[in-house]
Each structure stands twice: as structure tokens, then as C-alpha cells.
mmCIF file of C-alpha atoms and ligand atoms in Angstrom:
data_model
loop_
_atom_site.group_PDB
_atom_site.id
_atom_site.type_symbol
_atom_site.label_atom_id
_atom_site.label_comp_id
_atom_site.label_asym_id
_atom_site.label_seq_id
_atom_site.Cartn_x
_atom_site.Cartn_y
_atom_site.Cartn_z
ATOM 1 C CA MET A 133 -0.285 -0.141 0.035
ATOM 2 C CA GLY A 134 1.523 3.617 -1.146
ATOM 3 C CA LYS A 135 0.342 6.798 0.940
ATOM 4 C CA LEU A 136 -0.557 7.889 -2.982
ATOM 5 C CA ASP A 137 -2.213 5.067 -4.168
ATOM 6 C CA GLY A 138 -4.774 5.985 -6.856
ATOM 7 C CA ARG A 139 -3.665 9.626 -6.952
ATOM 8 C CA VAL A 140 -2.840 11.881 -9.636
ATOM 9 C CA VAL A 141 -0.191 14.602 -9.297
ATOM 10 C CA LEU A 142 1.162 17.184 -11.197
ATOM 11 C CA VAL A 143 4.722 18.518 -10.098
ATOM 12 C CA THR A 144 6.061 21.671 -11.566
ATOM 13 C CA GLY A 145 9.717 22.050 -12.641
ATOM 14 C CA ALA A 146 10.210 18.204 -11.815
ATOM 15 C CA ALA A 147 12.909 17.430 -14.494
ATOM 16 C CA ARG A 148 15.677 18.078 -11.536
ATOM 17 C CA GLY A 149 16.318 19.262 -8.033
ATOM 18 C CA GLN A 150 13.315 19.216 -5.344
ATOM 19 C CA GLY A 151 10.916 18.396 -8.027
ATOM 20 C CA GLU A 152 12.757 15.654 -9.480
ATOM 21 C CA GLN A 153 12.668 13.705 -5.709
ATOM 22 C CA GLU A 154 8.848 14.534 -5.546
ATOM 23 C CA ALA A 155 8.502 12.714 -8.698
ATOM 24 C CA ARG A 156 10.185 9.741 -7.903
ATOM 25 C CA LEU A 157 8.905 9.743 -4.354
ATOM 26 C CA PHE A 158 5.511 10.515 -5.607
ATOM 27 C CA ARG A 159 5.359 7.663 -8.258
ATOM 28 C CA GLU A 160 6.971 5.283 -5.313
ATOM 29 C CA GLU A 161 4.173 6.111 -3.036
ATOM 30 C CA GLY A 162 1.749 4.918 -5.423
ATOM 31 C CA ALA A 163 0.562 7.909 -7.434
ATOM 32 C CA GLU A 164 0.376 8.551 -11.179
ATOM 33 C CA VAL A 165 2.874 11.246 -11.657
ATOM 34 C CA VAL A 166 3.025 13.876 -14.479
ATOM 35 C CA VAL A 167 6.270 15.743 -14.464
ATOM 36 C CA ALA A 168 6.096 19.429 -16.007
ATOM 37 C CA ASP A 169 8.500 21.554 -16.954
ATOM 38 C CA VAL A 170 10.545 23.690 -19.094
ATOM 39 C CA LEU A 171 13.830 21.198 -19.288
ATOM 40 C CA ASP A 172 12.158 18.824 -21.949
ATOM 41 C CA ASP A 173 14.912 16.492 -22.581
ATOM 42 C CA GLN A 174 15.527 16.065 -18.533
ATOM 43 C CA GLY A 175 11.783 15.789 -18.016
ATOM 44 C CA GLN A 176 11.151 13.390 -20.218
ATOM 45 C CA ASP A 177 14.185 11.263 -19.324
ATOM 46 C CA LEU A 178 12.870 11.138 -15.661
ATOM 47 C CA ALA A 179 9.366 10.811 -16.594
ATOM 48 C CA LYS A 180 10.554 7.585 -19.064
ATOM 49 C CA GLU A 181 12.818 6.170 -15.973
ATOM 50 C CA ILE A 182 9.823 5.977 -13.293
ATOM 51 C CA GLY A 183 6.714 5.516 -15.506
ATOM 52 C CA ALA A 184 5.295 9.143 -15.493
ATOM 53 C CA LEU A 185 3.539 11.206 -17.752
ATOM 54 C CA TYR A 186 5.729 14.225 -19.210
ATOM 55 C CA VAL A 187 3.929 17.716 -19.867
ATOM 56 C CA HIS A 188 5.611 20.742 -21.368
ATOM 57 C CA LEU A 189 4.806 23.586 -18.983
ATOM 58 C CA ASP A 190 6.094 27.172 -18.489
ATOM 59 C CA VAL A 191 4.564 28.222 -15.451
ATOM 60 C CA GLY A 192 4.218 31.489 -16.002
ATOM 61 C CA ARG A 193 1.747 30.976 -19.120
ATOM 62 C CA GLU A 194 -1.988 30.584 -18.348
ATOM 63 C CA GLU A 195 -2.511 28.807 -22.031
ATOM 64 C CA GLU A 196 0.028 26.130 -20.930
ATOM 65 C CA TRP A 197 -1.361 25.495 -17.815
ATOM 66 C CA ARG A 198 -4.978 25.162 -19.074
ATOM 67 C CA THR A 199 -3.397 22.268 -21.859
ATOM 68 C CA ALA A 200 -1.540 20.408 -19.519
ATOM 69 C CA VAL A 201 -4.129 20.072 -16.892
ATOM 70 C CA ASP A 202 -6.294 18.799 -19.993
ATOM 71 C CA THR A 203 -3.858 16.515 -21.051
ATOM 72 C CA VAL A 204 -3.405 14.766 -17.696
ATOM 73 C CA VAL A 205 -7.125 14.900 -17.461
ATOM 74 C CA ALA A 206 -7.371 13.564 -20.992
ATOM 75 C CA ALA A 207 -4.800 10.564 -20.281
ATOM 76 C CA TYR A 208 -6.272 9.903 -16.335
ATOM 77 C CA GLY A 209 -9.341 11.194 -16.279
ATOM 78 C CA ARG A 210 -8.476 13.284 -13.376
ATOM 79 C CA VAL A 211 -6.288 15.505 -11.220
ATOM 80 C CA ASP A 212 -6.412 15.370 -7.344
ATOM 81 C CA GLY A 213 -2.874 16.853 -6.268
ATOM 82 C CA LEU A 214 -0.785 19.583 -7.594
ATOM 83 C CA VAL A 215 2.969 20.726 -6.466
ATOM 84 C CA ASN A 216 3.868 23.930 -7.577
ATOM 85 C CA ASN A 217 7.473 23.225 -7.251
ATOM 86 C CA ALA A 218 8.910 25.516 -10.058
ATOM 87 C CA GLY A 219 10.871 28.298 -9.353
ATOM 88 C CA ILE A 220 14.047 30.823 -10.381
ATOM 89 C CA LEU A 221 16.703 32.785 -8.221
ATOM 90 C CA ARG A 222 18.454 35.995 -8.893
ATOM 91 C CA PHE A 223 20.890 37.480 -7.132
ATOM 92 C CA ASN A 224 20.738 41.512 -6.238
ATOM 93 C CA THR A 225 20.695 44.183 -4.372
ATOM 94 C CA LEU A 226 17.062 45.999 -4.572
ATOM 95 C CA VAL A 227 18.581 49.055 -5.701
ATOM 96 C CA ASP A 228 19.919 47.418 -8.797
ATOM 97 C CA THR A 229 17.320 44.933 -9.435
ATOM 98 C CA PRO A 230 16.203 46.338 -13.218
ATOM 99 C CA LEU A 231 12.592 45.873 -13.346
ATOM 100 C CA ASP A 232 12.575 43.184 -16.027
ATOM 101 C CA GLU A 233 14.526 40.946 -13.674
ATOM 102 C CA PHE A 234 12.190 41.830 -10.983
ATOM 103 C CA MET A 235 9.150 40.784 -13.160
ATOM 104 C CA ARG A 236 11.039 37.545 -14.480
ATOM 105 C CA ILE A 237 11.067 36.329 -11.235
ATOM 106 C CA VAL A 238 7.366 37.009 -10.353
ATOM 107 C CA ARG A 239 6.239 35.599 -13.132
ATOM 108 C CA VAL A 240 7.647 32.147 -12.532
ATOM 109 C CA ASN A 241 7.542 32.202 -8.870
ATOM 110 C CA GLN A 242 4.487 33.655 -7.723
ATOM 111 C CA VAL A 243 1.965 34.234 -10.981
ATOM 112 C CA GLY A 244 3.207 30.719 -11.465
ATOM 113 C CA VAL A 245 1.621 29.401 -8.177
ATOM 114 C CA PHE A 246 -1.309 31.650 -8.648
ATOM 115 C CA LEU A 247 -2.262 29.923 -12.200
ATOM 116 C CA GLY A 248 -1.382 26.570 -10.635
ATOM 117 C CA ILE A 249 -4.248 27.154 -8.251
ATOM 118 C CA LYS A 250 -6.483 28.506 -10.638
ATOM 119 C CA THR A 251 -6.363 26.187 -13.337
ATOM 120 C CA THR A 252 -5.765 23.089 -11.228
ATOM 121 C CA GLY A 253 -7.886 23.716 -7.871
ATOM 122 C CA PRO A 254 -11.676 23.393 -9.974
ATOM 123 C CA ARG A 255 -10.245 20.265 -11.400
ATOM 124 C CA ILE A 256 -9.171 18.826 -7.843
ATOM 125 C CA ALA A 257 -12.192 19.738 -6.420
ATOM 126 C CA ALA A 258 -14.375 18.163 -9.425
ATOM 127 C CA ALA A 259 -12.378 14.873 -8.792
ATOM 128 C CA GLY A 260 -13.633 15.007 -4.985
ATOM 129 C CA GLY A 261 -11.223 16.825 -3.321
ATOM 130 C CA GLY A 262 -7.231 16.420 -2.757
ATOM 131 C CA THR A 263 -4.135 18.709 -1.884
ATOM 132 C CA ILE A 264 -1.874 21.685 -3.391
ATOM 133 C CA VAL A 265 1.329 21.735 -2.095
ATOM 134 C CA ASN A 266 2.966 25.178 -2.552
ATOM 135 C CA THR A 267 6.728 25.701 -2.539
ATOM 136 C CA ALA A 268 7.741 28.950 -0.986
ATOM 137 C CA SER A 269 11.107 29.201 0.696
ATOM 138 C CA TYR A 270 13.143 30.085 3.976
ATOM 139 C CA THR A 271 12.673 33.686 2.181
ATOM 140 C CA GLY A 272 8.991 33.462 2.349
ATOM 141 C CA MET A 273 9.353 33.604 6.181
ATOM 142 C CA THR A 274 12.002 36.170 6.779
ATOM 143 C CA GLY A 275 14.413 38.549 4.612
ATOM 144 C CA MET A 276 17.655 37.759 2.956
ATOM 145 C CA ALA A 277 19.620 40.403 1.443
ATOM 146 C CA TYR A 278 20.476 40.418 -2.356
ATOM 147 C CA VAL A 279 17.290 38.119 -2.928
ATOM 148 C CA GLY A 280 14.911 41.117 -3.062
ATOM 149 C CA ALA A 281 12.684 39.737 -5.939
ATOM 150 C CA TYR A 282 12.791 36.660 -4.758
ATOM 151 C CA ALA A 283 12.222 36.871 -1.132
ATOM 152 C CA ALA A 284 9.115 39.278 -2.306
ATOM 153 C CA SER A 285 7.660 36.284 -4.546
ATOM 154 C CA LYS A 286 8.140 33.726 -1.847
ATOM 155 C CA HIS A 287 5.986 35.890 0.905
ATOM 156 C CA ALA A 288 3.477 36.144 -1.729
ATOM 157 C CA ILE A 289 3.174 32.266 -2.385
ATOM 158 C CA VAL A 290 2.581 32.034 1.534
ATOM 159 C CA GLY A 291 -0.184 34.618 1.280
ATOM 160 C CA LEU A 292 -1.596 32.822 -1.690
ATOM 161 C CA THR A 293 -1.159 29.378 -0.078
ATOM 162 C CA ARG A 294 -3.416 31.113 3.147
ATOM 163 C CA VAL A 295 -6.446 32.698 0.587
ATOM 164 C CA ALA A 296 -6.758 29.071 -1.437
ATOM 165 C CA ALA A 297 -6.947 27.127 1.797
ATOM 166 C CA LEU A 298 -9.844 29.411 2.898
ATOM 167 C CA GLU A 299 -11.306 29.477 -0.224
ATOM 168 C CA LEU A 300 -10.932 25.427 -1.189
ATOM 169 C CA ALA A 301 -11.315 24.187 1.941
ATOM 170 C CA ASP A 302 -15.268 23.511 1.663
ATOM 171 C CA GLN A 303 -14.438 21.740 -1.932
ATOM 172 C CA GLY A 304 -11.907 19.327 0.026
ATOM 173 C CA VAL A 305 -8.948 20.904 -1.290
ATOM 174 C CA ARG A 306 -6.122 21.499 1.371
ATOM 175 C CA VAL A 307 -3.457 23.655 0.444
ATOM 176 C CA ASN A 308 -0.293 24.207 2.329
ATOM 177 C CA ALA A 309 3.144 25.578 1.897
ATOM 178 C CA VAL A 310 6.716 24.003 2.138
ATOM 179 C CA CYS A 311 9.216 27.009 3.002
ATOM 180 C CA PRO A 312 13.149 24.894 2.364
ATOM 181 C CA GLY A 313 16.136 26.660 3.685
ATOM 182 C CA ALA A 314 19.337 25.626 1.920
ATOM 183 C CA ILE A 315 18.751 22.882 -0.131
ATOM 184 C CA ASP A 316 21.612 21.007 -2.220
ATOM 185 C CA THR A 317 20.353 21.671 -5.812
ATOM 186 C CA ALA A 318 21.495 23.227 -8.641
ATOM 187 C CA MET A 319 19.861 26.653 -7.591
ATOM 188 C CA SER A 320 21.487 27.017 -4.150
ATOM 189 C CA ASN A 321 24.954 24.728 -4.523
ATOM 190 C CA PRO A 322 25.681 25.335 -8.234
ATOM 191 C CA GLY A 323 29.558 24.100 -7.233
ATOM 192 C CA ALA A 324 28.653 21.233 -5.707
ATOM 193 C CA GLY A 325 31.400 18.916 -5.724
ATOM 194 C CA ALA A 326 33.718 21.613 -7.027
ATOM 195 C CA GLY A 327 34.600 22.647 -3.251
ATOM 196 C CA GLY A 328 34.110 23.300 0.439
ATOM 197 C CA ALA A 329 32.836 26.814 0.439
ATOM 198 C CA THR A 330 29.395 25.943 0.589
ATOM 199 C CA ASP A 331 29.328 23.160 3.371
ATOM 200 C CA ALA A 332 31.398 25.180 4.942
ATOM 201 C CA LEU A 333 29.102 28.648 4.837
ATOM 202 C CA TYR A 334 25.981 26.251 5.946
ATOM 203 C CA ARG A 335 28.024 24.879 8.775
ATOM 204 C CA LYS A 336 28.396 27.908 10.628
ATOM 205 C CA LEU A 337 24.603 28.894 9.331
ATOM 206 C CA VAL A 338 22.313 25.834 10.056
ATOM 207 C CA PRO A 339 21.831 24.824 13.540
ATOM 208 C CA LEU A 340 21.742 21.078 12.202
ATOM 209 C CA GLY A 341 25.417 21.879 10.634
ATOM 210 C CA ARG A 342 24.511 20.985 6.681
ATOM 211 C CA ILE A 343 22.838 21.550 3.661
ATOM 212 C CA GLY A 344 19.250 19.665 3.082
ATOM 213 C CA ARG A 345 18.964 17.090 0.789
ATOM 214 C CA PRO A 346 16.191 17.599 -2.170
ATOM 215 C CA GLU A 347 14.946 14.240 -0.264
ATOM 216 C CA GLU A 348 14.176 15.455 2.802
ATOM 217 C CA VAL A 349 12.288 18.351 1.375
ATOM 218 C CA ALA A 350 10.297 15.295 -0.968
ATOM 219 C CA ARG A 351 9.123 13.504 2.249
ATOM 220 C CA LEU A 352 7.598 16.701 3.270
ATOM 221 C CA ALA A 353 5.435 17.402 0.011
ATOM 222 C CA LEU A 354 4.769 13.817 0.551
ATOM 223 C CA PHE A 355 3.417 14.014 4.233
ATOM 224 C CA LEU A 356 0.922 17.334 3.189
ATOM 225 C CA SER A 357 -0.195 15.832 -0.054
ATOM 226 C CA CYS A 358 -1.464 12.066 1.946
ATOM 227 C CA ASP A 359 -3.879 11.276 4.503
ATOM 228 C CA ASP A 360 -1.232 11.826 7.349
ATOM 229 C CA SER A 361 -1.588 15.447 7.046
ATOM 230 C CA SER A 362 -5.978 15.039 7.332
ATOM 231 C CA TYR A 363 -6.425 17.990 8.978
ATOM 232 C CA ILE A 364 -3.831 20.441 7.957
ATOM 233 C CA THR A 365 -4.154 23.532 5.535
ATOM 234 C CA GLY A 366 -3.348 26.994 5.170
ATOM 235 C CA GLN A 367 -0.236 26.672 6.816
ATOM 236 C CA PRO A 368 3.690 27.154 5.545
ATOM 237 C CA PHE A 369 5.771 24.333 6.788
ATOM 238 C CA VAL A 370 9.187 25.406 7.780
ATOM 239 C CA ILE A 371 11.976 22.856 6.534
ATOM 240 C CA ASP A 372 15.365 24.675 7.257
ATOM 241 C CA GLY A 373 17.890 22.485 9.699
ATOM 242 C CA GLY A 374 16.937 25.064 11.896
ATOM 243 C CA TRP A 375 17.888 28.498 10.523
ATOM 244 C CA LEU A 376 14.696 30.233 10.968
ATOM 245 C CA ALA A 377 15.204 29.321 14.731
ATOM 246 C CA GLY A 378 17.409 32.603 15.329
ATOM 247 C CA VAL A 379 20.864 33.248 15.558
ATOM 248 C CA SER A 380 23.422 31.707 17.901
ATOM 249 C CA ILE A 381 25.989 33.539 19.946
ATOM 250 C CA GLY A 382 27.819 30.825 20.981
HETATM 251 P P1 NAD B 243 16.077 23.775 -9.471
HETATM 252 O O1 NAD B 243 16.781 25.025 -10.079
HETATM 253 O O2 NAD B 243 17.232 22.375 -9.265
HETATM 254 O O3 NAD B 243 14.821 23.513 -9.952
HETATM 255 C C1 NAD B 243 13.732 24.060 -10.639
HETATM 256 C C2 NAD B 243 12.999 23.632 -11.644
HETATM 257 O O4 NAD B 243 12.392 24.408 -12.007
HETATM 258 C C3 NAD B 243 13.739 23.133 -12.713
HETATM 259 O O5 NAD B 243 13.587 22.056 -13.417
HETATM 260 C C4 NAD B 243 13.720 24.572 -13.719
HETATM 261 O O6 NAD B 243 13.546 24.126 -14.830
HETATM 262 C C5 NAD B 243 11.886 24.443 -13.227
HETATM 263 N N1 NAD B 243 11.637 25.920 -13.807
HETATM 264 C C6 NAD B 243 11.982 27.018 -13.695
HETATM 265 N N2 NAD B 243 10.990 28.018 -14.602
HETATM 266 C C7 NAD B 243 10.192 27.524 -15.236
HETATM 267 C C8 NAD B 243 8.898 27.841 -15.217
HETATM 268 N N3 NAD B 243 8.725 28.754 -15.946
HETATM 269 N N4 NAD B 243 8.218 26.761 -16.017
HETATM 270 C C9 NAD B 243 8.377 25.767 -15.078
HETATM 271 N N5 NAD B 243 9.238 24.830 -14.782
HETATM 272 C C10 NAD B 243 10.611 25.776 -14.488
HETATM 273 O O7 NAD B 243 15.992 24.573 -8.064
HETATM 274 P P2 NAD B 243 14.820 23.791 -6.338
HETATM 275 O O8 NAD B 243 16.037 23.871 -5.477
HETATM 276 O O9 NAD B 243 14.996 22.271 -7.239
HETATM 277 O O10 NAD B 243 14.331 24.470 -6.641
HETATM 278 C C11 NAD B 243 12.522 24.118 -6.331
HETATM 279 C C12 NAD B 243 11.973 25.090 -5.444
HETATM 280 O O11 NAD B 243 12.243 24.928 -4.275
HETATM 281 C C13 NAD B 243 11.657 26.498 -6.202
HETATM 282 O O12 NAD B 243 10.631 27.074 -6.114
HETATM 283 C C14 NAD B 243 12.387 27.155 -5.108
HETATM 284 O O13 NAD B 243 12.346 28.688 -5.488
HETATM 285 C C15 NAD B 243 12.517 26.523 -3.602
HETATM 286 N N6 NAD B 243 13.617 26.518 -2.594
HETATM 287 C C16 NAD B 243 14.701 26.310 -3.018
HETATM 288 C C17 NAD B 243 15.573 26.363 -2.288
HETATM 289 C C18 NAD B 243 17.055 25.676 -2.285
HETATM 290 O O14 NAD B 243 18.210 25.906 -1.405
HETATM 291 N N7 NAD B 243 17.319 25.051 -3.631
HETATM 292 C C19 NAD B 243 15.582 26.936 -1.067
HETATM 293 C C20 NAD B 243 13.997 27.454 -0.842
HETATM 294 C C21 NAD B 243 12.818 27.268 -1.831
#
């Protein structure tokens, strides 16, 4: 018995990183998984390997959401789970951030989650209920210099999560957010394996003394997507090795 037997779950940004681990784990737990991404080759390879369906989906484009969800419903007859995972990060001070860069981040991170809820929410409700998990961030709960546009978009995702939970609860759709700290993916650790700089940084910053693993975030997304979290909706869940707990003077 898998925790997601009989479920059909779409994961955005699933070609690599946390989304990939979510797709793998959800498949292992019995779900029909839809791998959605703009990295078509990587996404198709993963889908083939794990027995999932691949759809091309730029999450910032409403017409692509409509096509993707129609494709999923045509293939499986329903969709009852969504993990809004796709996201991008850019480093800049706020005063140096070009408007185009700010808007690009908002379009993928914030508009992407909005469109996911808007397009998929009614279909999940029509399937008799289900779950939406939005990927916010540690920076959706607190500030971080040099990632202003990103932090703003991740704070917005926490707000969208709360409102969607209120509006969809009576249709049987639970909506929660994951707020990862530093996780070892191409996004936050691009030089992985090339040297110890980031390891040393996270040993110092993070109480548990290490960067997180994408598999650990996938297990939280699984918890929020299955019946183990049946009485939980509208909440952000921080997964950060204790980073947000405070500062240590020791
Ligand atoms: P990643 O860069 O490895 O994965 C992001 C995925 O999103 C990629 O597959 C990419 O192709 C896809 N993507 C980008 N733009 C897209 C678009 N417009 N439409 C569809 N897919 C698109 O990074 P990751 O760490 O796996 O990131 C996953 C999520 O976790 C993101 O939302 C990110 O902001 C969030 N997050 C990451 C960290 C971290 O430390 N890695 C921390 C907090 C939150």
C-alpha cells in the first residue's frame, strides 16, 4: 500500500532538483505522476525512467497550464494533487534590480503558483478533493539580503497558500506550503562537488550543520499530499535545519 495509491499528482519544475525527488517519491508511493517543466529532455528522461507522463509547462503562461491540465485529465481521467515547485532565483540588491528581472522572478514564482491554483484547483475539487503544495522558502518567512525579488515572490506564495486554503476548504482541497532553507540543488549549491565553500557556509549558518537534501523536502511534500496531514490546511512548513529558529552567539 502506497500513501498516494489512486492519486494523480502534477509536479511543476520536476525535471531536476526537489521536483525530481518529489516525482520519484510520489511514484514510489503509488501516484500517477505528471512531470511538468520547461527542460523537456531532462523531464522526458525522468518521466520515462519512473513511468510518469511528461508535459511541457512554462508555469508563467496561462494557456500552457490549460493545455497541461487538459492533457492530464485526458490521460488519467482526473487530477487530484498539485505540487507547485517550479521556481527561479537571482541575486541582486533591490536598488540594482532591473524591473525586467524583478518581473521575471514574479512571473515564474508567484504568477506560476497563482495560475497553478487557478487552473488545477477546480479540477481537484471536481475529482472529489485533494491537495495543493506550494513551494515557498525560508525567504518567504524572513528577509535575506541580495534576494529581494525572490523573497517578495516567496512571501506572496505564503499569502496565496492561506487564501487558497480558505477558499477551497469546502471543496475538499487542502493547500499548504513548504518553506525550505538551503537545499542541495543546482539552485543554491551550483558548485556542489567543486569545493568546500558552501559546505563551510552552511555548517556555520545552519544549526543542524549541513545543507538540506532534496529528498528531505520531498518527504515533507509527501506528508502534505497524503492523508497523514488530513487535518492540516493553510500552513507554511519550514524545513531548514533550524536556520529560522534564531541566531546563535556561541
Ligand atoms: P532547481 O533549479 O534545481 O529546480 C527548479 C526547476 O524549476 C527546474 O527543473 C527548472 O527547469 C524549473 N523551472 C524554472 N522555471 C520554470 C518555468 N517557468 N516553468 C516550469 N518550470 C520551470 O532548484 P530547486 O532547489 O529544486 O527548486 C525547487 C523549488 O524550491 C523552487 O521553487 C525554489 O525557489 C524552491 N527553493 C529552493 C531552495 C534551495 O535551497 N534549493 C530553497 C528554498 C526554496
